[in-house]
Coordinates of N, CA and C in Angstrom, one line a residue:
M1 N 92.4 -39.3 205.1 CA 91.3 -40.2 204.9 C 91.8 -41.6 204.1
R2 N 91.7 -42.6 204.8 CA 92.0 -43.8 204.6 C 90.9 -45.1 204.6
G3 N 91.0 -46.1 203.7 CA 90.0 -47.1 203.9 C 89.2 -46.6 202.9
P4 N 87.8 -47.1 203.1 CA 86.9 -46.7 202.2 C 86.6 -45.3 202.0
F5 N 86.9 -44.4 203.0 CA 86.4 -43.1 202.9 C 87.0 -42.2 201.8
A6 N 88.1 -42.6 201.5 CA 88.7 -41.5 200.6 C 88.0 -42.1 199.2
V7 N 87.6 -43.0 199.0 CA 86.8 -43.4 197.7 C 85.4 -42.6 198.0
L8 N 84.8 -43.0 199.2 CA 83.2 -42.4 199.3 C 83.1 -41.3 199.4
L9 N 84.2 -40.2 199.4 CA 84.2 -38.6 199.4 C 83.7 -38.2 197.9
R10 N 84.0 -39.3 196.9 CA 83.5 -38.7 195.6 C 81.9 -38.6 195.5
S11 N 81.2 -39.2 196.8 CA 79.6 -38.8 196.7 C 79.8 -38.6 198.3
P12 N 79.8 -37.2 198.5 CA 80.0 -36.9 199.8 C 78.7 -36.9 200.6
E13 N 77.7 -36.7 199.9 CA 76.3 -37.1 201.0 C 76.3 -38.6 201.3
L14 N 76.7 -39.5 200.6 CA 76.7 -41.0 200.8 C 77.8 -41.2 201.8
A15 N 78.9 -40.8 201.6 CA 80.1 -40.8 202.5 C 79.6 -40.2 204.1
D16 N 78.7 -39.3 204.1 CA 78.5 -38.7 205.8 C 77.3 -40.0 206.0
R17 N 76.7 -40.2 205.2 CA 75.4 -41.2 205.5 C 76.3 -42.5 205.9
V18 N 77.2 -42.9 205.4 CA 77.7 -44.4 205.9 C 78.8 -44.2 206.9
Q19 N 79.2 -43.1 206.9 CA 80.3 -43.0 208.4 C 79.1 -42.9 209.3
K20 N 78.0 -42.4 209.4 CA 77.0 -42.4 210.7 C 76.6 -43.5 210.8
L21 N 76.6 -44.5 209.9 CA 76.0 -45.9 210.0 C 77.2 -46.5 210.7
G22 N 78.2 -46.5 210.0 CA 79.3 -47.3 210.6 C 79.8 -46.8 212.1
E23 N 79.6 -45.7 212.4 CA 80.1 -45.0 213.7 C 79.1 -45.8 214.5
H24 N 77.6 -45.8 214.4 CA 76.9 -46.5 215.4 C 76.7 -48.0 215.4
L25 N 77.3 -48.5 214.1 CA 77.4 -50.2 214.3 C 78.8 -50.3 215.0
R26 N 79.7 -49.7 214.9 CA 80.7 -50.0 215.9 C 80.9 -49.4 217.4
F27 N 80.1 -48.5 217.5 CA 80.1 -47.7 218.8 C 79.0 -47.9 219.6
N28 N 77.8 -48.5 219.0 CA 76.5 -48.5 219.9 C 75.7 -49.7 219.3
S29 N 76.1 -50.7 218.7 CA 75.7 -52.1 218.8 C 75.7 -52.6 220.4
T30 N 74.6 -53.4 220.4 CA 74.6 -54.2 221.7 C 75.2 -55.3 221.8
L31 N 76.1 -55.6 220.4 CA 76.8 -56.6 220.6 C 78.3 -56.4 221.3
P32 N 78.7 -57.1 221.9 CA 80.0 -56.8 222.9 C 81.3 -56.8 221.7
A33 N 82.1 -56.2 221.8 CA 83.0 -55.9 220.6 C 83.7 -57.0 220.0
R34 N 83.9 -57.9 220.9 CA 84.6 -59.2 220.4 C 83.7 -59.8 219.7
L35 N 82.3 -59.8 219.8 CA 81.5 -60.5 218.6 C 81.6 -59.4 217.2
N36 N 81.0 -58.4 217.7 CA 81.0 -57.3 216.6 C 82.2 -57.3 215.7
E37 N 83.3 -57.2 215.9 CA 84.6 -57.5 215.3 C 84.4 -58.8 214.7
F38 N 84.3 -59.7 215.3 CA 84.3 -61.0 214.6 C 83.4 -61.2 213.5
A39 N 82.4 -60.5 213.6 CA 81.4 -60.4 212.2 C 82.0 -59.9 211.4
I40 N 82.8 -58.5 211.6 CA 83.5 -58.0 210.6 C 84.6 -58.9 209.9
L41 N 85.4 -59.6 210.6 CA 86.3 -60.3 210.0 C 85.7 -61.8 209.2
I42 N 84.4 -62.0 209.8 CA 84.0 -63.2 208.6 C 83.5 -62.2 207.4
N43 N 83.1 -61.2 207.4 CA 82.6 -60.6 206.6 C 84.2 -60.4 205.5
A44 N 85.0 -59.8 206.3 CA 86.2 -59.7 205.4 C 86.8 -60.7 204.8
R45 N 86.5 -61.6 205.3 CA 87.2 -63.1 204.8 C 86.4 -63.4 203.5
F46 N 85.2 -63.5 203.7 CA 83.9 -63.7 202.6 C 84.4 -62.9 201.6
W47 N 84.5 -61.6 201.6 CA 84.6 -61.1 200.4 C 86.1 -60.8 200.2
G48 N 87.0 -61.5 200.5 CA 88.5 -61.3 200.3 C 88.7 -59.9 200.6
S49 N 88.4 -59.1 201.3 CA 88.7 -57.6 201.5 C 90.0 -57.6 202.8
K50 N 91.0 -57.7 202.0 CA 92.2 -57.7 203.0 C 92.6 -56.1 203.3
Y51 N 92.0 -55.1 203.1 CA 92.2 -53.9 204.0 C 91.4 -53.9 205.1
E52 N 89.9 -54.5 204.9 CA 89.0 -54.4 206.0 C 89.5 -55.6 207.1
W53 N 90.0 -56.6 206.8 CA 90.8 -57.4 207.4 C 92.0 -56.7 208.4
Y54 N 92.7 -56.1 207.8 CA 93.8 -55.3 208.1 C 93.2 -54.3 209.3
A55 N 92.6 -53.8 209.2 CA 91.9 -52.5 209.9 C 91.1 -53.4 211.3
H56 N 90.6 -54.2 211.1 CA 89.7 -54.9 212.2 C 90.6 -56.2 212.9
R57 N 91.3 -56.7 212.4 CA 91.9 -57.8 213.2 C 92.6 -57.3 214.3
P58 N 93.1 -56.2 214.5 CA 93.7 -55.8 215.7 C 92.4 -55.5 216.9
L59 N 91.6 -54.9 216.2 CA 90.2 -54.7 217.1 C 89.6 -55.6 217.8
A60 N 89.5 -56.9 216.9 CA 88.8 -58.0 217.5 C 89.9 -58.6 218.5
L61 N 90.9 -58.9 218.5 CA 92.0 -59.3 219.2 C 91.6 -58.5 220.7
K62 N 91.9 -57.3 220.6 CA 91.7 -56.1 221.5 C 90.3 -56.3 222.4
G63 N 89.4 -56.9 221.3 CA 87.9 -56.9 221.9 C 87.7 -58.1 222.8
G64 N 88.8 -59.0 222.5 CA 88.7 -60.3 223.4 C 88.9 -61.7 222.5
L65 N 88.5 -61.1 221.4 CA 88.7 -62.6 220.3 C 90.6 -63.3 220.0
A66 N 89.9 -64.7 220.4 CA 91.3 -65.4 220.4 C 92.1 -64.9 219.1
E67 N 93.4 -65.0 219.4 CA 94.3 -64.7 218.0 C 94.0 -66.2 217.3
S68 N 93.7 -67.3 218.0 CA 93.7 -68.5 217.0 C 92.3 -69.0 215.9
I69 N 91.4 -67.9 216.6 CA 90.0 -68.1 215.8 C 90.4 -67.2 214.6
A70 N 90.8 -66.0 214.8 CA 90.8 -65.1 213.6 C 92.0 -65.6 212.7
D71 N 92.8 -66.6 213.2 CA 93.8 -67.0 212.4 C 93.0 -68.3 211.5
D72 N 92.2 -69.1 212.0 CA 91.2 -70.0 211.5 C 90.5 -69.1 210.2
V73 N 90.1 -68.2 210.8 CA 89.1 -67.6 209.7 C 90.0 -67.0 208.5
A74 N 91.2 -66.7 208.7 CA 91.9 -66.2 207.8 C 92.2 -67.3 206.8
N75 N 92.3 -68.5 207.3 CA 92.8 -69.7 206.7 C 91.8 -70.2 205.9
G76 N 90.5 -70.0 206.2 CA 89.1 -70.1 205.5 C 89.0 -71.4 206.4
R77 N 88.9 -71.5 207.6 CA 88.3 -72.7 208.3 C 87.4 -72.3 209.4
R78 N 86.7 -73.2 209.6 CA 85.7 -73.1 210.8 C 86.6 -73.3 212.0
P79 N 86.4 -72.0 212.7 CA 87.4 -72.1 214.0 C 87.6 -73.3 214.9
A80 N 88.5 -73.4 215.3 CA 88.3 -74.6 216.5 C 88.3 -73.6 218.1
G81 N 87.6 -74.3 219.1 CA 87.7 -73.6 220.4 C 86.8 -72.3 220.6
M82 N 85.7 -72.1 219.4 CA 85.1 -71.3 219.9 C 84.0 -71.2 220.9
K83 N 83.9 -70.0 221.4 CA 83.0 -69.6 223.0 C 81.7 -70.0 221.7
D84 N 80.6 -70.4 222.8 CA 79.2 -70.5 222.1 C 78.3 -69.4 221.4
D85 N 78.6 -68.2 222.1 CA 78.0 -66.9 221.4 C 79.1 -66.9 219.8
E86 N 80.5 -67.0 220.1 CA 81.2 -67.4 218.8 C 80.9 -68.0 218.0
A87 N 80.6 -69.2 218.0 CA 80.1 -70.0 217.3 C 79.0 -69.8 216.7
L88 N 77.7 -69.3 217.4 CA 76.5 -68.7 217.2 C 76.7 -67.8 216.0
V89 N 77.8 -66.7 216.3 CA 77.8 -65.4 215.2 C 78.7 -66.1 214.1
F90 N 79.3 -66.8 214.1 CA 80.3 -67.8 212.9 C 79.1 -68.4 211.9
D91 N 78.4 -69.2 212.6 CA 77.4 -69.8 211.9 C 76.3 -68.7 211.0
F92 N 75.9 -67.7 212.0 CA 74.9 -66.9 211.6 C 75.4 -66.1 210.1
C93 N 76.5 -65.4 210.5 CA 77.2 -64.8 209.5 C 77.5 -65.5 208.3
S94 N 78.0 -66.9 208.3 CA 78.6 -67.8 207.4 C 77.2 -67.9 206.5
V95 N 76.1 -68.6 207.1 CA 75.0 -68.6 206.4 C 74.3 -67.7 205.6
L96 N 74.5 -66.7 206.4 CA 73.5 -65.7 205.6 C 74.5 -65.0 204.5
H97 N 75.7 -65.0 204.8 CA 76.6 -64.7 203.2 C 76.0 -65.7 202.2
R98 N 76.5 -66.7 202.4 CA 76.7 -67.8 201.6 C 75.0 -67.9 201.1
Q99 N 74.0 -68.5 201.8 CA 72.7 -68.6 201.4 C 71.9 -67.2 201.2
H100 N 72.1 -66.2 202.0 CA 71.4 -65.0 201.8 C 70.1 -64.9 202.8
F101 N 69.8 -65.8 203.5 CA 68.9 -66.0 204.7 C 69.5 -66.8 205.8
V102 N 68.9 -67.1 206.9 CA 69.3 -68.0 207.6 C 67.7 -68.7 208.2
D103 N 67.8 -70.0 208.4 CA 66.7 -70.9 208.7 C 65.9 -70.7 210.0
D104 N 64.8 -70.8 210.4 CA 64.1 -70.6 211.6 C 65.2 -70.8 212.7
A105 N 65.6 -72.0 212.9 CA 66.1 -72.7 214.1 C 67.5 -71.9 214.2
L106 N 68.2 -71.1 213.5 CA 69.1 -70.7 213.5 C 68.7 -69.2 214.2
F107 N 68.0 -68.7 213.4 CA 67.2 -67.4 213.9 C 66.9 -67.4 215.1
Q108 N 65.9 -68.4 215.6 CA 65.7 -68.7 217.0 C 67.0 -68.7 217.9
R109 N 67.8 -69.2 217.5 CA 69.1 -69.7 218.4 C 70.1 -68.4 218.3
A110 N 70.0 -67.5 217.4 CA 70.3 -66.3 217.5 C 69.9 -65.3 218.5
V111 N 68.4 -65.3 218.4 CA 67.6 -64.5 219.1 C 67.7 -64.6 220.8
S112 N 67.9 -66.3 221.1 CA 67.9 -66.5 222.2 C 69.4 -66.2 223.1
A113 N 70.4 -66.1 222.0 CA 71.4 -65.7 222.5 C 71.8 -63.9 222.4
L114 N 71.5 -63.4 221.7 CA 71.7 -62.1 221.6 C 70.4 -61.1 221.6
G115 N 69.1 -61.6 221.7 CA 68.3 -60.8 221.9 C 67.9 -60.4 220.4
E116 N 66.5 -59.7 220.4 CA 66.2 -59.5 218.8 C 67.0 -58.1 218.5
Q117 N 67.5 -57.0 219.3 CA 68.0 -56.0 218.8 C 69.4 -56.7 218.5
G118 N 70.3 -57.7 219.1 CA 71.3 -58.2 218.7 C 71.4 -58.7 217.5
V119 N 70.3 -59.5 217.1 CA 70.3 -60.3 215.9 C 70.1 -58.9 214.9
V120 N 69.4 -57.9 215.0 CA 69.3 -57.0 213.9 C 70.8 -56.3 213.9
D121 N 71.1 -55.9 214.8 CA 72.7 -55.3 214.8 C 73.8 -56.3 214.2
L122 N 73.7 -57.5 214.3 CA 74.6 -58.4 213.7 C 74.4 -58.3 212.1
I123 N 72.9 -58.5 211.9 CA 72.7 -58.1 210.2 C 73.1 -56.8 210.0
G124 N 73.1 -55.7 210.5 CA 73.4 -54.3 210.1 C 75.0 -54.6 210.0
V125 N 75.7 -54.9 211.1 CA 77.1 -55.1 210.6 C 77.2 -55.6 209.2
S126 N 76.7 -57.0 209.2 CA 77.2 -57.6 208.1 C 76.7 -57.0 206.9
G127 N 75.8 -56.2 206.7 CA 75.4 -55.6 205.6 C 76.2 -54.5 205.7
Y128 N 76.7 -53.4 206.4 CA 77.4 -52.3 206.2 C 79.0 -52.4 205.8
Y129 N 79.6 -53.8 206.6 CA 80.7 -54.1 206.2 C 80.7 -54.9 204.6
T130 N 79.4 -55.4 204.1 CA 79.5 -55.9 203.1 C 79.9 -54.6 201.7
L131 N 79.1 -53.6 202.3 CA 79.3 -52.4 201.6 C 80.5 -51.6 201.5
V132 N 81.4 -51.8 203.1 CA 83.1 -51.4 203.0 C 83.5 -52.0 202.0
S133 N 83.5 -53.6 202.2 CA 84.3 -54.2 201.5 C 84.0 -54.2 200.0
M134 N 82.8 -53.7 199.5 CA 82.8 -53.8 197.8 C 83.4 -52.5 197.5
V135 N 83.4 -51.6 198.4 CA 84.1 -50.0 198.1 C 85.6 -50.0 197.7
L136 N 86.2 -51.3 199.2 CA 87.6 -51.4 199.1 C 87.9 -52.3 198.1
N137 N 87.3 -53.4 197.4 CA 87.7 -54.2 196.2 C 87.7 -53.6 195.1
V138 N 86.4 -52.7 194.8 CA 86.2 -52.3 194.0 C 87.5 -51.0 193.3
A139 N 87.6 -50.4 194.6 CA 88.6 -49.3 194.3 C 90.1 -49.8 194.4
E140 N 90.3 -51.1 194.6 CA 91.6 -51.9 195.0 C 92.5 -51.0 195.9
V141 N 91.9 -50.9 197.1 CA 92.6 -50.1 198.2 C 93.8 -51.0 198.5
P142 N 94.9 -50.4 198.8 CA 96.1 -51.6 198.8 C 96.2 -51.5 200.6
L143 N 96.8 -52.6 200.8 CA 97.4 -52.7 202.1 C 98.5 -51.6 202.5
P144 N 98.5 -51.1 203.5 CA 99.8 -50.0 203.6 C 101.0 -51.1 203.5
A145 N 102.1 -50.2 202.8 CA 103.6 -50.8 202.5 C 103.7 -51.4 203.6
G146 N 104.4 -52.8 203.6 CA 105.2 -53.3 204.5 C 104.2 -54.5 205.3
V147 N 102.9 -54.4 205.2 CA 102.0 -55.1 205.6 C 101.5 -56.3 204.9
A148 N 101.9 -57.8 205.5 CA 101.5 -58.6 204.4 C 100.3 -59.0 204.6
S149 N 99.8 -59.8 203.3 CA 98.6 -60.1 202.9 C 98.3 -61.5 204.1
P150 N 97.0 -61.3 204.5 CA 96.3 -62.2 205.5 C 96.0 -63.6 204.6
W151 N 95.8 -63.9 203.8 CA 95.6 -64.9 202.9 C 96.3 -64.9 201.7

């Protein structure tokens, strides 16, 4: 077991339910992997979850996210050169994390681009990886030996 699950096993039923939710959000989301993983990186940076970043940056790049976009997020900057859907995900997730809601205009922009289910999936991935970040941070799960801090 690695990542948050070694910690979550201290509550086996919770670990099982968390794993099932994570499986759904990673593999059955209506969002393309590029956007789903981008949302996870935004969350990891917001929470300062280095392990989450370590685990998902390669998946985001494999999904098609430009390395420069990931680097900008790691450095606490609004990424330059984002595609329209990436800018939407960045705005939605950033506002949701900072303000704990999104205004009607941003919500409608998200629905237009992602559909209602896509918006719910985006909220779900943000909430799930907030839980994961909390577990990783509270348990102080370290990066693997030899892995440099992303920030």
